[in-house]
Amino acid sequence: LIIVAAIANVFMQLVCSIVTLEQLATSGSFVGDAAVDDAKMWRVSEAQSWDRMDKANWVSLASRVCQLDGTLVFGTSQTSRLKEIKSYVGGMAALDSLGAGHTLAIVCLSVFGLIIADELRNCFLFLEALLAIPRSFKKTSISEDGDEFKLISISIWRLGFMLGTVLLRVCIAVMVLVAGGRWLANTSMLGD
C-alpha cells in the first residue's frame, strides 16, 4: 500500500510540474510577439487611417490613443493596453527612476528564487545525510534505544529509492523555478 501511495505521489507531482511548465510559463501579457505584431499592424492599418481621424480637430486615432482619450469608440483595446504598460513602467513616488512593475518583478523573482534555493538546499542536505548512512546488501537495520530509534544501515534498494526521490524533488524544484520565473517575467499584472 505504501508503494502504491509513493508511486501515485510521484505521478501527481510530475503531472503538476509538467502542467505548470507548459501552461504557466507560456502565459502572461507579453509572452509572444503577437501583441507587438498586432499593435504594429493596427498602427499601420487603422490608427493612421483617414476614416478613423477626428475630423473636427484633425487628430489621428493613433494620437488620441497615445493621449489616452477616454471618448474613443475605436481603439479602446489599444488604449487599455497602453494604460497597462504605463502603470507597469510608471515611476513610484519614493523612487522616481524605478518603475513599479520592474521593481515588483525583481522583488518577486528574488523571493521566488530564494524559496526554490531553500528547497534545493534541503534536497542536498538530505542527500548528504543519506549518503552518510552505512549501506548493507541485505535489509535496513534499525536499533531501539528507549524511546529513540537509530538507523544502523540502509539497504541498497532503499538507498536507490531515496536517491530517486531526491532527484525527483530537484527536478520538480527546477521546473517550478523555470516556469514561475518565466511567468513572473512575462506578466504585467501587478496584482498577480
N, CA, C and O atoms as a DFTB+ gen file, in Angstrom:
768 C
 N C O
     1  1       0.820      -1.190       0.000
     2  2       0.000       0.000       0.000
     3  2       0.874       1.268       0.000
     4  3       0.545       2.258      -0.654
     5  1       1.978       1.221       0.736
     6  2       2.877       2.373       0.775
     7  2       3.520       2.595      -0.585
     8  3       3.718       3.735      -1.005
     9  1       3.842       1.512      -1.268
    10  2       4.455       1.637      -2.596
    11  2       3.467       2.258      -3.581
    12  3       3.852       3.099      -4.393
    13  1       2.212       1.858      -3.520
    14  2       1.186       2.436      -4.400
    15  2       1.023       3.925      -4.110
    16  3       0.903       4.728      -5.036
    17  1       1.017       4.296      -2.831
    18  2       0.901       5.709      -2.461
    19  2       2.115       6.501      -2.942
    20  3       1.971       7.630      -3.412
    21  1       3.305       5.919      -2.829
    22  2       4.516       6.605      -3.284
    23  2       4.500       6.798      -4.795
    24  3       4.864       7.864      -5.291
    25  1       4.081       5.774      -5.523
    26  2       4.010       5.882      -6.988
    27  2       2.950       6.913      -7.389
    28  3       3.174       7.705      -8.305
    29  1       1.812       6.908      -6.716
    30  2       0.766       7.899      -7.009
    31  2       1.259       9.312      -6.706
    32  3       0.978      10.243      -7.461
    33  1       1.991       9.475      -5.605
    34  2       2.547      10.781      -5.244
    35  2       3.527      11.265      -6.308
    36  3       3.459      12.415      -6.740
    37  1       4.431      10.397      -6.725
    38  2       5.407      10.758      -7.759
    39  2       4.697      11.129      -9.052
    40  3       5.037      12.124      -9.692
    41  1       3.708      10.326      -9.432
    42  2       2.960      10.594     -10.658
    43  2       2.254      11.945     -10.594
    44  3       2.311      12.717     -11.551
    45  1       1.591      12.238      -9.480
    46  2       0.873      13.512      -9.341
    47  2       1.830      14.698      -9.348
    48  3       1.526      15.729      -9.949
    49  1       2.971      14.569      -8.697
    50  2       3.943      15.661      -8.702
    51  2       4.482      15.910     -10.104
    52  3       4.651      17.060     -10.511
    53  1       4.749      14.842     -10.839
    54  2       5.225      15.009     -12.214
    55  2       4.162      15.647     -13.104
    56  3       4.476      16.529     -13.903
    57  1       2.922      15.216     -12.977
    58  2       1.842      15.794     -13.783
    59  2       1.674      17.277     -13.464
    60  3       1.552      18.099     -14.372
    61  1       1.667      17.620     -12.173
    62  2       1.530      19.027     -11.782
    63  2       2.709      19.857     -12.282
    64  3       2.529      20.997     -12.710
    65  1       3.900      19.298     -12.231
    66  2       5.080      20.032     -12.705
    67  2       5.033      20.249     -14.210
    68  3       5.382      21.326     -14.693
    69  1       4.611      19.249     -14.943
    70  2       4.532      19.386     -16.401
    71  2       3.457      20.394     -16.782
    72  3       3.665      21.219     -17.672
    73  1       2.305      20.332     -16.108
    74  2       1.241      21.312     -16.372
    75  2       1.736      22.716     -16.053
    76  3       1.492      23.654     -16.811
    77  1       2.428      22.856     -14.934
    78  2       2.974      24.163     -14.559
    79  2       3.953      24.656     -15.606
    80  3       3.897      25.816     -16.016
    81  1       4.842      23.792     -16.037
    82  2       5.839      24.195     -17.022
    83  2       5.204      24.565     -18.350
    84  3       5.601      25.546     -18.978
    85  1       4.223      23.789     -18.780
    86  2       3.600      24.031     -20.080
    87  2       2.650      25.221     -20.068
    88  3       2.658      26.021     -21.003
    89  1       1.835      25.353     -19.032
    90  2       0.797      26.373     -19.022
    91  2       1.233      27.690     -18.395
    92  3       1.017      28.757     -18.969
    93  1       1.840      27.617     -17.227
    94  2       2.196      28.835     -16.506
    95  2       3.314      29.590     -17.209
    96  3       3.288      30.819     -17.282
    97  1       4.289      28.862     -17.724
    98  2       5.430      29.523     -18.354
    99  2       5.054      30.183     -19.673
   100  3       5.756      31.086     -20.129
   101  1       3.968      29.752     -20.288
   102  2       3.581      30.337     -21.573
   103  2       2.422      31.297     -21.447
   104  3       1.806      31.660     -22.449
   105  1       2.111      31.719     -20.219
   106  2       1.028      32.686     -20.050
   107  2       1.606      34.020     -19.624
   108  3       2.756      34.101     -19.191
   109  1       0.818      35.048     -19.746
   110  2       1.250      36.394     -19.402
   111  2       0.863      37.352     -20.512
   112  3       0.449      36.942     -21.597
   113  1       1.004      38.610     -20.225
   114  2       0.559      39.621     -21.178
   115  2       1.498      39.780     -22.370
   116  3       1.059      40.147     -23.460
   117  1       2.767      39.510     -22.174
   118  2       3.749      39.803     -23.218
   119  2       4.614      38.594     -23.527
   120  3       5.825      38.731     -23.704
   121  1       4.010      37.407     -23.596
   122  2       4.779      36.195     -23.819
   123  2       5.310      36.139     -25.244
   124  3       6.508      35.948     -25.457
   125  1       4.437      36.302     -26.206
   126  2       4.850      36.173     -27.597
   127  2       4.935      37.520     -28.288
   128  3       4.697      38.575     -27.699
   129  1       5.278      37.439     -29.539
   130  2       5.369      38.644     -30.348
   131  2       4.009      39.051     -30.912
   132  3       3.910      40.055     -31.618
   133  1       2.977      38.295     -30.612
   134  2       1.657      38.575     -31.179
   135  2       1.143      39.942     -30.750
   136  3       0.577      40.667     -31.568
   137  1       1.326      40.308     -29.492
   138  2       0.845      41.607     -29.019
   139  2       1.571      42.743     -29.726
   140  3       0.957      43.744     -30.093
   141  1       2.861      42.591     -29.915
   142  2       3.648      43.624     -30.593
   143  2       3.288      43.673     -32.076
   144  3       3.121      44.755     -32.640
   145  1       3.168      42.508     -32.708
   146  2       2.807      42.465     -34.126
   147  2       1.414      43.039     -34.367
   148  3       1.187      43.762     -35.337
   149  1       0.483      42.707     -33.467
   150  2      -0.874      43.261     -33.600
   151  2      -0.867      44.776     -33.458
   152  3      -1.570      45.471     -34.191
   153  1      -0.082      45.292     -32.525
   154  2      -0.006      46.743     -32.330
   155  2       0.589      47.430     -33.560
   156  3       0.115      48.487     -33.977
   157  1       1.625      46.826     -34.134
   158  2       2.232      47.406     -35.343
   159  2       1.242      47.401     -36.504
   160  3       1.116      48.389     -37.228
   161  1       0.545      46.284     -36.675
   162  2      -0.421      46.190     -37.770
   163  2      -1.570      47.169     -37.564
   164  3      -2.024      47.792     -38.524
   165  1      -2.047      47.315     -36.331
   166  2      -3.124      48.255     -36.031
   167  2      -2.678      49.678     -36.322
   168  3      -3.440      50.468     -36.880
   169  1      -1.444      50.011     -35.947
   170  2      -0.959      51.376     -36.163
   171  2      -0.875      51.695     -37.647
   172  3      -1.215      52.803     -38.062
   173  1      -0.427      50.741     -38.448
   174  2      -0.291      50.974     -39.887
   175  2      -1.656      50.999     -40.582
   176  3      -1.896      51.829     -41.458
   177  1      -2.547      50.086     -40.185
   178  2      -3.804      49.968     -40.918
   179  2      -4.909      50.873     -40.376
   180  3      -5.526      51.609     -41.146
   181  1      -5.167      50.834     -39.081
   182  2      -6.299      51.558     -38.520
   183  2      -5.928      52.910     -37.914
   184  3      -6.637      53.895     -38.119
   185  1      -4.846      52.962     -37.186
   186  2      -4.519      54.163     -36.409
   187  2      -4.239      55.377     -37.283
   188  3      -4.522      56.505     -36.879
   189  1      -3.702      55.168     -38.445
   190  2      -3.383      56.287     -39.334
   191  2      -4.391      56.428     -40.475
   192  3      -4.179      57.206     -41.406
   193  1      -5.471      55.682     -40.399
   194  2      -6.472      55.708     -41.456
   195  2      -7.234      57.039     -41.453
   196  3      -7.553      57.597     -40.403
   197  1      -7.508      57.517     -42.654
   198  2      -8.264      58.752     -42.847
   199  2      -9.671      58.609     -42.277
   200  3     -10.226      59.563     -41.732
   201  1     -10.242      57.419     -42.406
   202  2     -11.605      57.179     -41.936
   203  2     -11.713      57.254     -40.415
   204  3     -12.777      57.586     -39.892
   205  1     -10.644      56.956     -39.704
   206  2     -10.666      56.938     -38.237
   207  2     -10.206      58.263     -37.624
   208  3     -10.172      58.391     -36.400
   209  1      -9.858      59.229     -38.436
   210  2      -9.359      60.514     -37.940
   211  2     -10.497      61.359     -37.368
   212  3     -11.608      61.361     -37.900
   213  1     -10.211      62.073     -36.283
   214  2     -11.167      63.024     -35.708
   215  2     -11.178      64.244     -36.624
   216  3     -10.252      65.055     -36.598
   217  1     -12.203      64.369     -37.415
   218  2     -12.232      65.404     -38.448
   219  2     -12.468      66.796     -37.872
   220  3     -12.163      67.792     -38.528
   221  1     -13.003      66.880     -36.666
   222  2     -13.231      68.191     -36.047
   223  2     -11.905      68.834     -35.639
   224  3     -11.736      70.045     -35.781
   225  1     -10.960      68.027     -35.132
   226  2      -9.678      68.570     -34.665
   227  2      -8.491      68.139     -35.516
   228  3      -7.361      68.541     -35.239
   229  1      -8.722      67.334     -36.539
   230  2      -7.683      66.790     -37.409
   231  2      -6.600      66.061     -36.603
   232  3      -5.403      66.301     -36.759
   233  1      -7.078      65.159     -35.737
   234  2      -6.169      64.357     -34.909
   235  2      -6.379      62.889     -35.283
   236  3      -7.512      62.414     -35.369
   237  1      -5.282      62.185     -35.502
   238  2      -5.377      60.776     -35.885
   239  2      -5.798      59.924     -34.686
   240  3      -5.673      60.334     -33.533
   241  1      -6.294      58.740     -34.991
   242  2      -6.689      57.803     -33.949
   243  2      -5.475      57.409     -33.111
   244  3      -5.597      57.215     -31.902
   245  1      -4.313      57.290     -33.736
   246  2      -3.088      56.945     -33.007
   247  2      -2.763      58.009     -31.965
   248  3      -2.409      57.675     -30.834
   249  1      -2.875      59.273     -32.325
   250  2      -2.597      60.349     -31.362
   251  2      -3.587      60.324     -30.211
   252  3      -3.208      60.538     -29.059
   253  1      -4.844      60.067     -30.511
   254  2      -5.851      60.024     -29.452
   255  2      -5.623      58.847     -28.509
   256  3      -5.826      58.964     -27.300
   257  1      -5.202      57.716     -29.063
   258  2      -4.895      56.553     -28.217
   259  2      -3.689      56.854     -27.339
   260  3      -3.691      56.536     -26.150
   261  1      -2.660      57.463     -27.916
   262  2      -1.455      57.785     -27.146
   263  2      -1.740      58.804     -26.046
   264  3      -1.056      58.813     -25.022
   265  1      -2.739      59.658     -26.244
   266  2      -3.124      60.625     -25.220
   267  2      -4.141      60.032     -24.245
   268  3      -4.624      60.725     -23.350
   269  1      -4.462      58.756     -24.418
   270  2      -5.411      58.030     -23.562
   271  2      -6.772      58.723     -23.523
   272  3      -7.370      58.898     -22.462
   273  1      -7.241      59.108     -24.700
   274  2      -8.528      59.783     -24.834
   275  2      -9.650      58.840     -24.395
   276  3      -9.802      57.756     -24.958
   277  1     -10.422      59.238     -23.412
   278  2     -11.492      58.412     -22.872
   279  2     -12.756      58.431     -23.703
   280  3     -13.679      57.668     -23.415
   281  1     -12.838      59.276     -24.730
   282  2     -14.050      59.371     -25.540
   283  2     -13.985      58.515     -26.799
   284  3     -14.854      58.616     -27.665
   285  1     -12.972      57.683     -26.904
   286  2     -12.805      56.877     -28.113
   287  2     -13.868      55.787     -28.216
   288  3     -14.259      55.181     -27.218
   289  1     -14.321      55.555     -29.433
   290  2     -15.190      54.427     -29.732
   291  2     -14.350      53.308     -30.326
   292  3     -14.546      52.137     -29.999
   293  1     -13.409      53.666     -31.203
   294  2     -12.472      52.717     -31.793
   295  2     -11.145      52.827     -31.048
   296  3     -10.791      53.902     -30.565
   297  1     -10.420      51.728     -30.953
   298  2      -9.097      51.755     -30.328
   299  2      -9.113      51.630     -28.816
   300  3      -8.121      51.942     -28.157
   301  1     -10.231      51.176     -28.259
   302  2     -10.300      51.070     -26.802
   303  2      -9.390      49.960     -26.260
   304  3      -8.843      50.093     -25.165
   305  1      -9.223      48.873     -27.012
   306  2      -8.330      47.806     -26.532
   307  2      -6.880      48.280     -26.552
   308  3      -6.095      47.919     -25.676
   309  1      -6.524      49.088     -27.552
   310  2      -5.172      49.638     -27.605
   311  2      -4.955      50.629     -26.466
   312  3      -3.870      50.688     -25.889
   313  1      -5.983      51.403     -26.145
   314  2      -5.877      52.355     -25.040
   315  2      -5.702      51.616     -23.717
   316  3      -4.883      52.013     -22.888
   317  1      -6.466      50.546     -23.514
   318  2      -6.322      49.788     -22.262
   319  2      -4.956      49.118     -22.187
   320  3      -4.371      49.039     -21.107
   321  1      -4.436      48.635     -23.312
   322  2      -3.085      48.038     -23.313
   323  2      -2.037      49.104     -22.998
   324  3      -1.076      48.831     -22.279
   325  1      -2.211      50.302     -23.522
   326  2      -1.273      51.391     -23.247
   327  2      -1.347      51.814     -21.782
   328  3      -0.317      52.110     -21.176
   329  1      -2.542      51.847     -21.207
   330  2      -2.684      52.159     -19.778
   331  2      -1.993      51.097     -18.922
   332  3      -1.350      51.413     -17.921
   333  1      -2.133      49.848     -19.324
   334  2      -1.487      48.747     -18.612
   335  2       0.027      48.904     -18.645
   336  3       0.695      48.720     -17.627
   337  1       0.565      49.240     -19.798
   338  2       2.020      49.424     -19.932
   339  2       2.475      50.620     -19.100
   340  3       3.495      50.548     -18.415
   341  1       1.724      51.716     -19.157
   342  2       2.123      52.906     -18.395
   343  2       2.066      52.663     -16.894
   344  3       2.922      53.157     -16.160
   345  1       1.072      51.907     -16.422
   346  2       1.020      51.622     -14.989
   347  2       2.147      50.688     -14.582
   348  3       2.623      50.752     -13.448
   349  1       2.581      49.819     -15.494
   350  2       3.670      48.887     -15.194
   351  2       5.016      49.603     -15.132
   352  3       5.810      49.353     -14.225
   353  1       5.274      50.481     -16.081
   354  2       6.580      51.162     -16.127
   355  2       6.568      52.508     -15.424
   356  3       7.607      53.159     -15.320
   357  1       5.404      52.938     -14.938
   358  2       5.314      54.224     -14.255
   359  2       6.152      54.263     -12.998
   360  3       6.326      53.250     -12.319
   361  1       6.669      55.436     -12.693
   362  2       7.541      55.593     -11.530
   363  2       6.784      55.558     -10.217
   364  3       5.582      55.818     -10.162
   365  1       7.515      55.231      -9.162
   366  2       6.950      55.242      -7.812
   367  2       7.280      56.581      -7.174
   368  3       8.235      57.245      -7.576
   369  1       6.502      56.974      -6.194
   370  2       6.693      58.276      -5.555
   371  2       8.048      58.355      -4.846
   372  3       8.726      59.380      -4.923
   373  1       8.443      57.290      -4.161
   374  2       9.694      57.314      -3.399
   375  2      10.919      57.201      -4.302
   376  3      11.926      57.868      -4.068
   377  1      10.839      56.371      -5.318
   378  2      11.957      56.147      -6.225
   379  2      11.494      56.447      -7.641
   380  3      10.964      55.572      -8.325
   381  1      11.693      57.664      -8.074
   382  2      11.140      58.097      -9.353
   383  2      11.801      57.411     -10.539
   384  3      11.177      57.269     -11.590
   385  1      13.056      56.983     -10.393
   386  2      13.754      56.400     -11.536
   387  2      13.379      54.942     -11.767
   388  3      13.625      54.418     -12.853
   389  1      12.787      54.267     -10.774
   390  2      12.411      52.867     -10.921
   391  2      10.927      52.745     -11.211
   392  3      10.106      53.421     -10.591
   393  1      10.588      51.884     -12.156
   394  2       9.190      51.623     -12.451
   395  2       8.610      50.655     -11.433
   396  3       9.311      49.781     -10.924
   397  1       7.337      50.814     -11.141
   398  2       6.686      49.947     -10.146
   399  2       6.693      48.495     -10.609
   400  3       6.984      47.594      -9.821
   401  1       6.381      48.264     -11.858
   402  2       6.346      46.896     -12.377
   403  2       7.705      46.224     -12.358
   404  3       7.831      45.066     -11.957
   405  1       8.727      46.958     -12.794
   406  2      10.069      46.381     -12.799
   407  2      10.527      46.054     -11.385
   408  3      11.096      44.990     -11.141
   409  1      10.280      46.964     -10.462
   410  2      10.702      46.757      -9.076
   411  2       9.980      45.564      -8.467
   412  3      10.605      44.721      -7.824
   413  1       8.665      45.488      -8.666
   414  2       7.921      44.353      -8.132
   415  2       8.350      43.040      -8.776
   416  3       8.418      42.012      -8.103
   417  1       8.636      43.068     -10.063
   418  2       9.092      41.845     -10.738
   419  2      10.428      41.383     -10.179
   420  3      10.624      40.187      -9.963
   421  1      11.345      42.304      -9.943
   422  2      12.654      41.943      -9.391
   423  2      12.499      41.390      -7.979
   424  3      13.120      40.384      -7.633
   425  1      11.677      42.040      -7.163
   426  2      11.459      41.561      -5.788
   427  2      10.808      40.185      -5.805
   428  3      11.243      39.287      -5.084
   429  1       9.774      40.009      -6.620
   430  2       9.086      38.715      -6.692
   431  2      10.006      37.618      -7.199
   432  3      10.007      36.513      -6.658
   433  1      10.794      37.910      -8.238
   434  2      11.735      36.914      -8.746
   435  2      12.785      36.563      -7.702
   436  3      13.185      35.404      -7.593
   437  1      13.235      37.547      -6.935
   438  2      14.230      37.289      -5.889
   439  2      13.660      36.412      -4.785
   440  3      14.289      35.435      -4.379
   441  1      12.477      36.756      -4.298
   442  2      11.855      35.964      -3.227
   443  2      11.549      34.549      -3.725
   444  3      11.805      33.570      -3.024
   445  1      11.011      34.450      -4.917
   446  2      10.698      33.149      -5.504
   447  2      11.973      32.320      -5.670
   448  3      11.982      31.127      -5.368
   449  1      13.036      32.943      -6.144
   450  2      14.309      32.253      -6.297
   451  2      14.870      31.781      -4.965
   452  3      15.445      30.695      -4.887
   453  1      14.710      32.584      -3.912
   454  2      15.182      32.183      -2.587
   455  2      14.382      31.004      -2.035
   456  3      14.944      30.131      -1.372
   457  1      13.093      30.973      -2.300
   458  2      12.266      29.845      -1.844
   459  2      12.711      28.552      -2.533
   460  3      12.840      27.509      -1.891
   461  1      12.943      28.633      -3.837
   462  2      13.396      27.448      -4.574
   463  2      14.812      27.067      -4.138
   464  3      15.129      25.882      -4.035
   465  1      15.663      28.058      -3.882
   466  2      17.019      27.764      -3.410
   467  2      16.981      27.048      -2.061
   468  3      17.795      26.159      -1.812
   469  1      16.044      27.425      -1.188
   470  2      15.904      26.744       0.095
   471  2      15.472      25.294      -0.106
   472  3      15.963      24.398       0.580
   473  1      14.561      25.062      -1.040
   474  2      14.149      23.691      -1.338
   475  2      15.320      22.870      -1.879
   476  3      15.504      21.717      -1.490
   477  1      16.109      23.461      -2.772
   478  2      17.274      22.757      -3.312
   479  2      18.308      22.491      -2.217
   480  3      18.932      21.430      -2.199
   481  1      18.491      23.444      -1.312
   482  2      19.425      23.253      -0.196
   483  2      18.962      22.105       0.686
   484  3      19.772      21.275       1.100
   485  1      17.657      22.050       0.977
   486  2      17.114      20.943       1.768
   487  2      17.325      19.598       1.068
   488  3      17.622      18.597       1.718
   489  1      17.172      19.579      -0.251
   490  2      17.404      18.344      -1.004
   491  2      18.858      17.899      -0.883
   492  3      19.128      16.717      -0.670
   493  1      19.787      18.826      -1.016
   494  2      21.198      18.455      -0.955
   495  2      21.625      18.084       0.472
   496  3      22.485      17.222       0.647
   497  1      21.041      18.718       1.483
   498  2      21.329      18.316       2.868
   499  2      20.798      16.905       3.136
   500  3      21.460      16.104       3.796
   501  1      19.609      16.606       2.625
   502  2      19.059      15.264       2.771
   503  2      19.921      14.243       2.040
   504  3      20.159      13.146       2.545
   505  1      20.387      14.610       0.846
   506  2      21.268      13.725       0.078
   507  2      22.567      13.470       0.833
   508  3      23.046      12.337       0.877
   509  1      23.132      14.504       1.419
   510  2      24.358      14.357       2.192
   511  2      24.143      13.420       3.383
   512  3      24.972      12.547       3.643
   513  1      23.048      13.598       4.098
   514  2      22.746      12.731       5.235
   515  2      22.481      11.301       4.775
   516  3      22.885      10.350       5.445
   517  1      21.821      11.145       3.662
   518  2      21.511       9.820       3.128
   519  2      22.778       9.065       2.745
   520  3      22.899       7.868       3.005
   521  1      23.715       9.768       2.130
   522  2      24.960       9.118       1.708
   523  2      25.893       8.831       2.888
   524  3      26.825       8.039       2.749
   525  1      25.662       9.453       4.034
   526  2      26.491       9.202       5.216
   527  2      26.062       7.943       5.970
   528  3      26.797       7.456       6.829
   529  1      24.887       7.419       5.656
   530  2      24.395       6.212       6.331
   531  2      25.125       5.000       5.750
   532  3      25.234       4.869       4.531
   533  1      25.634       4.102       6.629
   534  2      26.263       2.874       6.113
   535  2      25.258       2.047       5.308
   536  3      24.066       2.036       5.614
   537  1      25.751       1.357       4.281
   538  2      24.889       0.583       3.394
   539  2      25.072      -0.919       3.643
   540  3      26.120      -1.394       4.079
   541  1      24.002      -1.620       3.342
   542  2      24.006      -3.070       3.503
   543  2      23.314      -3.675       2.297
   544  3      22.368      -3.098       1.761
   545  1      23.792      -4.860       1.862
   546  2      23.145      -5.520       0.735
   547  2      21.903      -6.274       1.175
   548  3      21.069      -6.651       0.352
   549  1      21.788      -6.487       2.465
   550  2      20.653      -7.251       2.969
   551  2      19.456      -6.342       3.157
   552  3      18.826      -5.954       2.172
   553  1      19.129      -5.997       4.365
   554  2      17.973      -5.141       4.619
   555  2      18.362      -4.024       5.580
   556  3      19.427      -4.048       6.197
   557  1      17.485      -3.065       5.687
   558  2      17.728      -1.920       6.557
   559  2      17.690      -2.366       8.004
   560  3      16.785      -3.089       8.422
   561  1      18.709      -1.916       8.785
   562  2      18.795      -2.285      10.204
   563  2      18.505      -1.077      11.074
   564  3      19.069      -0.001      10.875
   565  1      17.614      -1.268      12.048
   566  2      17.245      -0.206      12.981
   567  2      17.362      -0.781      14.388
   568  3      16.922      -1.901      14.648
   569  1      17.963      -0.002      15.301
   570  2      18.031      -0.425      16.701
   571  2      17.193       0.522      17.541
   572  3      17.053       1.706      17.235
   573  1      16.638      -0.040      18.614
   574  2      15.788       0.744      19.504
   575  2      16.548       0.996      20.796
   576  3      17.087       0.076      21.411
   577  1      16.579       2.272      21.196
   578  2      17.257       2.647      22.443
   579  2      16.273       3.474      23.272
   580  3      16.264       4.702      23.195
   581  1      15.458       2.798      24.056
   582  2      14.442       3.502      24.834
   583  2      13.340       4.019      23.926
   584  3      12.665       3.248      23.244
   585  1      13.167       5.336      23.927
   586  2      12.159       5.964      23.070
   587  2      12.723       6.364      21.711
   588  3      11.985       6.868      20.865
   589  1      13.993       6.152      21.492
   590  2      14.647       6.586      20.253
   591  2      14.974       5.397      19.369
   592  3      15.198       4.282      19.840
   593  1      14.992       5.669      18.085
   594  2      15.389       4.671      17.107
   595  2      16.683       5.138      16.457
   596  3      16.876       6.334      16.241
   597  1      17.571       4.195      16.143
   598  2      18.840       4.523      15.496
   599  2      18.958       3.686      14.235
   600  3      18.766       2.471      14.257
   601  1      19.277       4.356      13.136
   602  2      19.431       3.687      11.850
   603  2      20.859       3.145      11.767
   604  3      21.813       3.921      11.707
   605  1      21.008       1.846      11.762
   606  2      22.320       1.211      11.721
   607  2      22.841       1.163      10.288
   608  3      23.973       1.570      10.026
   609  1      22.029       0.673       9.364
   610  2      22.422       0.613       7.952
   611  2      21.164       0.671       7.094
   612  3      20.057       0.416       7.569
   613  1      21.351       1.005       5.841
   614  2      20.241       1.105       4.889
   615  2      20.534       0.165       3.719
   616  3      21.678       0.031       3.283
   617  1      19.483      -0.477       3.221
   618  2      19.680      -1.398       2.103
   619  2      19.953      -0.620       0.819
   620  3      19.579       0.545       0.678
   621  1      20.599      -1.284      -0.086
   622  2      20.933      -0.658      -1.375
   623  2      19.666      -0.263      -2.120
   624  3      19.617       0.803      -2.734
   625  1      18.640      -1.108      -2.074
   626  2      17.396      -0.803      -2.783
   627  2      16.701       0.416      -2.188
   628  3      16.195       1.269      -2.918
   629  1      16.678       0.491      -0.873
   630  2      16.059       1.646      -0.219
   631  2      16.868       2.911      -0.507
   632  3      16.299       3.984      -0.707
   633  1      18.197       2.783      -0.527
   634  2      19.046       3.925      -0.869
   635  2      18.755       4.406      -2.293
   636  3      18.650       5.608      -2.537
   637  1      18.625       3.469      -3.225
   638  2      18.298       3.834      -4.609
   639  2      16.965       4.533      -4.721
   640  3      16.824       5.510      -5.457
   641  1      15.973       4.026      -3.982
   642  2      14.652       4.662      -3.985
   643  2      14.724       6.078      -3.437
   644  3      14.125       6.999      -3.992
   645  1      15.461       6.249      -2.342
   646  2      15.581       7.583      -1.743
   647  2      16.372       8.532      -2.640
   648  3      16.058       9.720      -2.710
   649  1      17.399       8.019      -3.328
   650  2      18.143       8.864      -4.280
   651  2      17.237       9.294      -5.427
   652  3      17.316      10.430      -5.894
   653  1      16.376       8.383      -5.879
   654  2      15.402       8.739      -6.917
   655  2      14.431       9.808      -6.433
   656  3      14.063      10.706      -7.189
   657  1      14.022       9.712      -5.186
   658  2      13.119      10.711      -4.607
   659  2      13.790      12.075      -4.548
   660  3      13.168      13.089      -4.863
   661  1      15.057      12.102      -4.146
   662  2      15.796      13.375      -4.093
   663  2      15.935      13.958      -5.503
   664  3      15.754      15.158      -5.705
   665  1      16.254      13.105      -6.465
   666  2      16.384      13.566      -7.848
   667  2      15.058      14.132      -8.355
   668  3      15.037      15.155      -9.039
   669  1      13.959      13.469      -8.019
   670  2      12.639      13.961      -8.411
   671  2      12.345      15.318      -7.781
   672  3      11.843      16.215      -8.459
   673  1      12.648      15.479      -6.504
   674  2      12.432      16.768      -5.831
   675  2      13.248      17.881      -6.484
   676  3      12.756      18.996      -6.659
   677  1      14.496      17.576      -6.844
   678  2      15.348      18.580      -7.500
   679  2      14.770      18.948      -8.871
   680  3      14.702      20.124      -9.226
   681  1      14.356      17.939      -9.631
   682  2      13.780      18.210     -10.961
   683  2      12.511      19.053     -10.860
   684  3      12.322      19.985     -11.641
   685  1      11.649      18.732      -9.912
   686  2      10.402      19.493      -9.738
   687  2      10.718      20.921      -9.322
   688  3      10.103      21.859      -9.830
   689  1      11.662      21.102      -8.412
   690  2      12.025      22.456      -7.978
   691  2      12.569      23.277      -9.137
   692  3      12.244      24.457      -9.268
   693  1      13.389      22.668      -9.972
   694  2      13.955      23.396     -11.119
   695  2      12.858      23.718     -12.134
   696  3      12.841      24.812     -12.698
   697  1      11.941      22.771     -12.371
   698  2      10.844      23.037     -13.313
   699  2       9.951      24.162     -12.811
   700  3       9.534      25.016     -13.594
   701  1       9.653      24.172     -11.519
   702  2       8.826      25.250     -10.953
   703  2       9.577      26.575     -11.012
   704  3       8.971      27.617     -11.265
   705  1      10.887      26.549     -10.781
   706  2      11.686      27.775     -10.877
   707  2      11.650      28.344     -12.291
   708  3      11.457      29.547     -12.468
   709  1      11.832      27.505     -13.283
   710  2      11.826      27.964     -14.678
   711  2      10.449      28.477     -15.076
   712  3      10.329      29.567     -15.635
   713  1       9.403      27.693     -14.788
   714  2       8.045      28.094     -15.178
   715  2       7.604      29.347     -14.435
   716  3       7.068      30.272     -15.045
   717  1       7.821      29.385     -13.136
   718  2       7.421      30.556     -12.353
   719  2       8.212      31.794     -12.726
   720  3       7.658      32.892     -12.790
   721  1       9.492      31.628     -12.971
   722  2      10.312      32.766     -13.388
   723  2       9.892      33.322     -14.736
   724  3       9.845      34.537     -14.928
   725  1       9.586      32.428     -15.670
   726  2       9.122      32.888     -16.979
   727  2       7.777      33.596     -16.864
   728  3       7.549      34.611     -17.523
   729  1       6.884      33.064     -16.028
   730  2       5.582      33.696     -15.863
   731  2       5.732      35.074     -15.211
   732  3       5.125      36.044     -15.665
   733  1       6.536      35.161     -14.152
   734  2       6.735      36.451     -13.487
   735  2       7.380      37.468     -14.432
   736  3       7.071      38.659     -14.372
   737  1       8.257      37.008     -15.285
   738  2       8.921      37.916     -16.225
   739  2       7.979      38.376     -17.340
   740  3       8.175      39.453     -17.903
   741  1       6.963      37.578     -17.665
   742  2       6.094      37.902     -18.796
   743  2       4.778      38.553     -18.418
   744  3       4.048      39.004     -19.301
   745  1       4.453      38.617     -17.147
   746  2       3.166      39.201     -16.783
   747  2       3.334      40.699     -16.478
   748  3       4.379      41.155     -16.014
   749  1       2.292      41.409     -16.752
   750  2       2.291      42.843     -16.427
   751  2       1.229      43.160     -15.383
   752  3       1.033      44.320     -15.021
   753  1       0.559      42.148     -14.910
   754  2      -0.489      42.340     -13.920
   755  2       0.162      42.492     -12.548
   756  3       0.652      41.514     -11.983
   757  1       0.171      43.694     -12.017
   758  2       0.863      43.973     -10.763
   759  2       0.217      43.259      -9.587
   760  3       0.904      42.960      -8.611
   761  1      -1.058      42.982      -9.646
   762  2      -1.725      42.294      -8.556
   763  2      -1.389      40.820      -8.472
   764  3      -1.498      40.226      -7.400
   765  1      -0.984      40.214      -9.578
   766  2      -0.655      38.789      -9.588
   767  2       0.694      38.571      -8.965
   768  3       1.157      37.434      -8.876
